[in-house]
Amino acid sequence: MKHVKAEIITIGDEILYGHILDTNSQWMCQTLGDLGVKVNYRSTIGDNEEHILKAFDEARRRSDLVFITGGLGPTEDDLTKPCLAKFFDSEMELNEKALEEVTQFFKSRGRELNELNHGQAVLPVKCEMLSNKVGTAPGMLFHENDKVFISLPGVPLEMKYIIENEAIPRIKELFHMPVILHRTIKTIGIGESFLAPKIQDWANNLPDHISLAYLPSLGMVKLRLTAVGPTLESLKTEVNDQIEKLLPLAGKYIFGFDSDTIEEALGKILKERGLTLSAAESCTGGYFSHRITSVPGSSSYFHGGLISYDNSVKVKKLGVPADVIEKYGAVSEEVVKYMAENIRKELSTDIGVSVSGVAGPEGGTDEKPVGTVWICFADGEKTIAKKLSLGFRSRSVNIELSALAVMNLIRLQLGPEY
Amino acid sequence: MKHVKAEIITIGDEILYGHILDTNSQWMCQTLGDLGVKVNYRSTIGDNEEHILKAFDEARRRSDLVFITGGLGPTEDDLTKPCLAKFFDSEMELNEKALEEVTQFFKSRGRELNELNHGQAVLPVKCEMLSNKVGTAPGMLFHENDKVFISLPGVPLEMKYIIENEAIPRIKELFHMPVILHRTIKTIGIGESFLAPKIQDWANNLPDHISLAYLPSLGMVKLRLTAVGPTLESLKTEVNDQIEKLLPLAGKYIFGFDSDTIEEALGKILKERGLTLSAAESCTGGYFSHRITSVPGSSSYFHGGLISYDNSVKVKKLGVPADVIEKYGAVSEEVVKYMAENIRKELSTDIGVSVSGVAGPEGGTDEKPVGTVWICFADGEKTIAKKLSLGFRSRSVNIELSALAVMNLIRLQLGPEY
């Protein structure tokens, strides 16, 4: 079966200046991918007629389905509509349905149409209007010689509305869709170059219609499987079988699947076991607790924490003996053990964790360079401390990796391994 | 003067599938723009040799300076390096300097090089290696017939390191840059549509070679002045004069300039005054403290905090009377006042702040809907509580805006106004 070859053209100087982060393209790639439409190409160009027409021309030669976002506003620097009219050699005229919709839009907000908004209902004759119920710029669909161009506003809310409600039903009519399935397996605590050899044989034996990609990010590696086939049911079975084969090879590192985050995975384990958690943080300064509490409903297992940034707080509020800090330093196995055990007792939780380190960029010594971090887990039966040597000079990276390491330490203590 | 025409090519199936949000391109556009390099074109292509070579070819015809990110990992699906070698018709060989750096990178982390990592030091002979001290894939610079190609890893930390430390100095040598000055004035606590009328006359009277852009972000509006002229000195004087005129119009809302963050601005004020700070957080779950401690050196003014996520922690550790929580609820003026006053006393700091609210998405009531947040400032002389009605349904947005509001409350109590 022939794949629909799609591409996305984003128009706007504000994106090329870096004033705006383009989140539209990511959403469109995901949404179209779920539909079975493969986006092969994305480009961003400025508000410049020559560049826009050239991009349209290249896109028509390269793709079957072209999405254009942006440049549909009511002001003069919005060039998409006149460029599309020129490109498809089409007259412009007032579209009665578009006028009615934009009038209705303003009316429902207690306002009258002005001249600029009136102009938004003037469309190329050759286009099919796509209704925009959440804004003033309608979408447009052009269908000529088996090529389809769909123009959308750049405002994310409006773009999404038109794609979901207008564009997708039309795409399903115009193209024959393949069946495609994505699954992501998420690992933590192992680098790409160490994970790859462990699963190499498995990866090499994947059938041709299932492909694997490594997606590394800070402290994590995601494995994405993409399968194409006749039915969704058969693909689900096949991909699940492959994941079953992967588990014995990498189970220790797998914390979840698809959209799971490590903090959600951890929350799920704590909830299932009916366990409560507290944290004593030094170098992470609250970031670990922030990640844990970013999960809705985390109050059922996370009771609270203490940020003992100053050593006096470690002594007075966490009962770390001053002479222990004096002897071993605040970044030490001894201190994080006191911190984890005592935050657990102080806040009456099942588990207490702690972290103390040199986040940088200053404060490192020969013995304890920046990136030296001690973390600890205590549950009343055992107290497990671990030293990290992160070796980075970036404060934010050290904070991020330290918090992830604490989450992973809890996960490894509680299981389950996949 | 001729502008350097630049473009960015991002390589990776994971971006076209929408599995990753491309934040690199925005950062590069901003950073290059500050340098006076205009990005005219951005494109994203998959891990496909034919598409990559075609994109290189088009880029060479269109631009003077081409940045390529991604596809430099150690695994087989990373095609950028072989494609560059083919495109520039160059042999590959082991680069001794690159090998030394990647070996050093692993050594500093107490690990040995494996074969995959060894391969990362094999580079096209025609390229100039760009050192990557924060990762294992070196950058590459190709210079042929007045066209410059710079290849960078896709990991944001590594890409930024190489751009800042290696690429920018080389670009300044290879191209003649215009004189351009950017200044950013940063405001908090006022929306764009309320700020604009206050400064409209000033904005209308800016000279032609100084342009203004409003850059709104969550809870903040940045005003960016861009000046182009003959010498940097004259531009600095002119832009400073304009900023002096702006201060009386918007001083109350201005917390800093250029790369200042609100947490840095606040840290500077606390340091200058010799004041110490502590925090009691409920709905923000450690995020306020995280922001404060993300600033290097914050340990000199931030002593610590308590995350009183569970009400029992508010009672036992912060001395909030249980009957007060019972009567007014945990999200109330009464409770945040106890929290701020008592964390200040408990951690013996000059200032104590607190925050308690309904972050959502669940947990709202008719009386206290999601987005209802109380914040408080206490310094021993006065206790000032403030209610926020954020009205958003997003948990992360409510957490972000609550933390910003606490920071702004401290700033407004301490001054200085600009």
PDB file of N, CA and C in Angstrom, chain B residues 318-346:
ATOM      1  N   LEU B 318       4.544  22.981  61.110  1.00  0.00           N
ATOM      2  CA  LEU B 318       4.451  24.432  60.910  1.00  0.00           C
ATOM      3  C   LEU B 318       3.551  25.097  61.945  1.00  0.00           C
ATOM      4  N   GLY B 319       3.041  24.317  62.886  1.00  0.00           N
ATOM      5  CA  GLY B 319       2.239  24.898  63.956  1.00  0.00           C
ATOM      6  C   GLY B 319       0.958  25.580  63.492  1.00  0.00           C
ATOM      7  N   VAL B 320       0.409  25.129  62.362  1.00  0.00           N
ATOM      8  CA  VAL B 320      -0.897  25.656  61.973  1.00  0.00           C
ATOM      9  C   VAL B 320      -1.935  24.915  62.812  1.00  0.00           C
ATOM     10  N   PRO B 321      -2.742  25.640  63.617  1.00  0.00           N
ATOM     11  CA  PRO B 321      -3.717  24.929  64.463  1.00  0.00           C
ATOM     12  C   PRO B 321      -4.689  24.111  63.614  1.00  0.00           C
ATOM     13  N   ALA B 322      -4.926  22.877  64.015  1.00  0.00           N
ATOM     14  CA  ALA B 322      -5.816  21.987  63.262  1.00  0.00           C
ATOM     15  C   ALA B 322      -7.205  22.598  63.122  1.00  0.00           C
ATOM     16  N   ASP B 323      -7.657  23.332  64.153  1.00  0.00           N
ATOM     17  CA  ASP B 323      -9.017  23.895  64.071  1.00  0.00           C
ATOM     18  C   ASP B 323      -9.079  25.058  63.077  1.00  0.00           C
ATOM     19  N   VAL B 324      -7.952  25.720  62.846  1.00  0.00           N
ATOM     20  CA  VAL B 324      -7.928  26.781  61.824  1.00  0.00           C
ATOM     21  C   VAL B 324      -8.073  26.161  60.432  1.00  0.00           C
ATOM     22  N   ILE B 325      -7.361  25.053  60.178  1.00  0.00           N
ATOM     23  CA  ILE B 325      -7.504  24.352  58.896  1.00  0.00           C
ATOM     24  C   ILE B 325      -8.942  23.850  58.750  1.00  0.00           C
ATOM     25  N   GLU B 326      -9.457  23.299  59.839  1.00  0.00           N
ATOM     26  CA  GLU B 326     -10.837  22.785  59.871  1.00  0.00           C
ATOM     27  C   GLU B 326     -11.825  23.894  59.496  1.00  0.00           C
ATOM     28  N   LYS B 327     -11.660  25.064  60.115  1.00  0.00           N
ATOM     29  CA  LYS B 327     -12.637  26.156  59.969  1.00  0.00           C
ATOM     30  C   LYS B 327     -12.535  26.861  58.610  1.00  0.00           C
ATOM     31  N   TYR B 328     -11.284  27.193  58.193  1.00  0.00           N
ATOM     32  CA  TYR B 328     -11.108  28.016  56.984  1.00  0.00           C
ATOM     33  C   TYR B 328     -10.677  27.209  55.752  1.00  0.00           C
ATOM     34  N   GLY B 329     -10.227  25.992  55.978  1.00  0.00           N
ATOM     35  CA  GLY B 329      -9.676  25.194  54.877  1.00  0.00           C
ATOM     36  C   GLY B 329      -8.184  25.465  54.726  1.00  0.00           C
ATOM     37  N   ALA B 330      -7.479  24.506  54.087  1.00  0.00           N
ATOM     38  CA  ALA B 330      -6.022  24.650  53.927  1.00  0.00           C
ATOM     39  C   ALA B 330      -5.688  25.782  52.959  1.00  0.00           C
ATOM     40  N   VAL B 331      -6.606  26.076  52.042  1.00  0.00           N
ATOM     41  CA  VAL B 331      -6.401  27.180  51.099  1.00  0.00           C
ATOM     42  C   VAL B 331      -7.140  28.402  51.645  1.00  0.00           C
ATOM     43  N   SER B 332      -6.460  29.162  52.504  1.00  0.00           N
ATOM     44  CA  SER B 332      -7.113  30.308  53.148  1.00  0.00           C
ATOM     45  C   SER B 332      -6.074  31.309  53.615  1.00  0.00           C
ATOM     46  N   GLU B 333      -6.517  32.527  53.811  1.00  0.00           N
ATOM     47  CA  GLU B 333      -5.641  33.590  54.304  1.00  0.00           C
ATOM     48  C   GLU B 333      -5.048  33.212  55.658  1.00  0.00           C
ATOM     49  N   GLU B 334      -5.895  32.674  56.525  1.00  0.00           N
ATOM     50  CA  GLU B 334      -5.456  32.337  57.879  1.00  0.00           C
ATOM     51  C   GLU B 334      -4.312  31.324  57.846  1.00  0.00           C
ATOM     52  N   VAL B 335      -4.485  30.287  57.034  1.00  0.00           N
ATOM     53  CA  VAL B 335      -3.479  29.217  57.004  1.00  0.00           C
ATOM     54  C   VAL B 335      -2.154  29.706  56.404  1.00  0.00           C
ATOM     55  N   VAL B 336      -2.204  30.463  55.301  1.00  0.00           N
ATOM     56  CA  VAL B 336      -0.914  30.905  54.715  1.00  0.00           C
ATOM     57  C   VAL B 336      -0.190  31.871  55.641  1.00  0.00           C
ATOM     58  N   LYS B 337      -0.949  32.630  56.456  1.00  0.00           N
ATOM     59  CA  LYS B 337      -0.291  33.524  57.419  1.00  0.00           C
ATOM     60  C   LYS B 337       0.475  32.726  58.476  1.00  0.00           C
ATOM     61  N   TYR B 338      -0.181  31.700  59.035  1.00  0.00           N
ATOM     62  CA  TYR B 338       0.528  30.820  59.973  1.00  0.00           C
ATOM     63  C   TYR B 338       1.759  30.213  59.311  1.00  0.00           C
ATOM     64  N   MET B 339       1.575  29.745  58.084  1.00  0.00           N
ATOM     65  CA  MET B 339       2.679  29.059  57.392  1.00  0.00           C
ATOM     66  C   MET B 339       3.885  29.981  57.209  1.00  0.00           C
ATOM     67  N   ALA B 340       3.637  31.214  56.734  1.00  0.00           N
ATOM     68  CA  ALA B 340       4.757  32.135  56.467  1.00  0.00           C
ATOM     69  C   ALA B 340       5.425  32.579  57.762  1.00  0.00           C
ATOM     70  N   GLU B 341       4.597  32.919  58.749  1.00  0.00           N
ATOM     71  CA  GLU B 341       5.176  33.393  60.019  1.00  0.00           C
ATOM     72  C   GLU B 341       5.968  32.290  60.704  1.00  0.00           C
ATOM     73  N   ASN B 342       5.447  31.072  60.666  1.00  0.00           N
ATOM     74  CA  ASN B 342       6.108  29.992  61.400  1.00  0.00           C
ATOM     75  C   ASN B 342       7.319  29.405  60.679  1.00  0.00           C
ATOM     76  N   ILE B 343       7.302  29.354  59.345  1.00  0.00           N
ATOM     77  CA  ILE B 343       8.512  28.855  58.670  1.00  0.00           C
ATOM     78  C   ILE B 343       9.659  29.845  58.923  1.00  0.00           C
ATOM     79  N   ARG B 344       9.319  31.127  58.959  1.00  0.00           N
ATOM     80  CA  ARG B 344      10.314  32.163  59.260  1.00  0.00           C
ATOM     81  C   ARG B 344      10.947  31.926  60.639  1.00  0.00           C
ATOM     82  N   LYS B 345      10.096  31.647  61.616  1.00  0.00           N
ATOM     83  CA  LYS B 345      10.615  31.403  62.972  1.00  0.00           C
ATOM     84  C   LYS B 345      11.362  30.072  63.038  1.00  0.00           C
ATOM     85  N   GLU B 346      10.767  29.018  62.459  1.00  0.00           N
ATOM     86  CA  GLU B 346      11.357  27.685  62.550  1.00  0.00           C
ATOM     87  C   GLU B 346      12.756  27.632  61.934  1.00  0.00           C
TER      88      GLU B 346
END
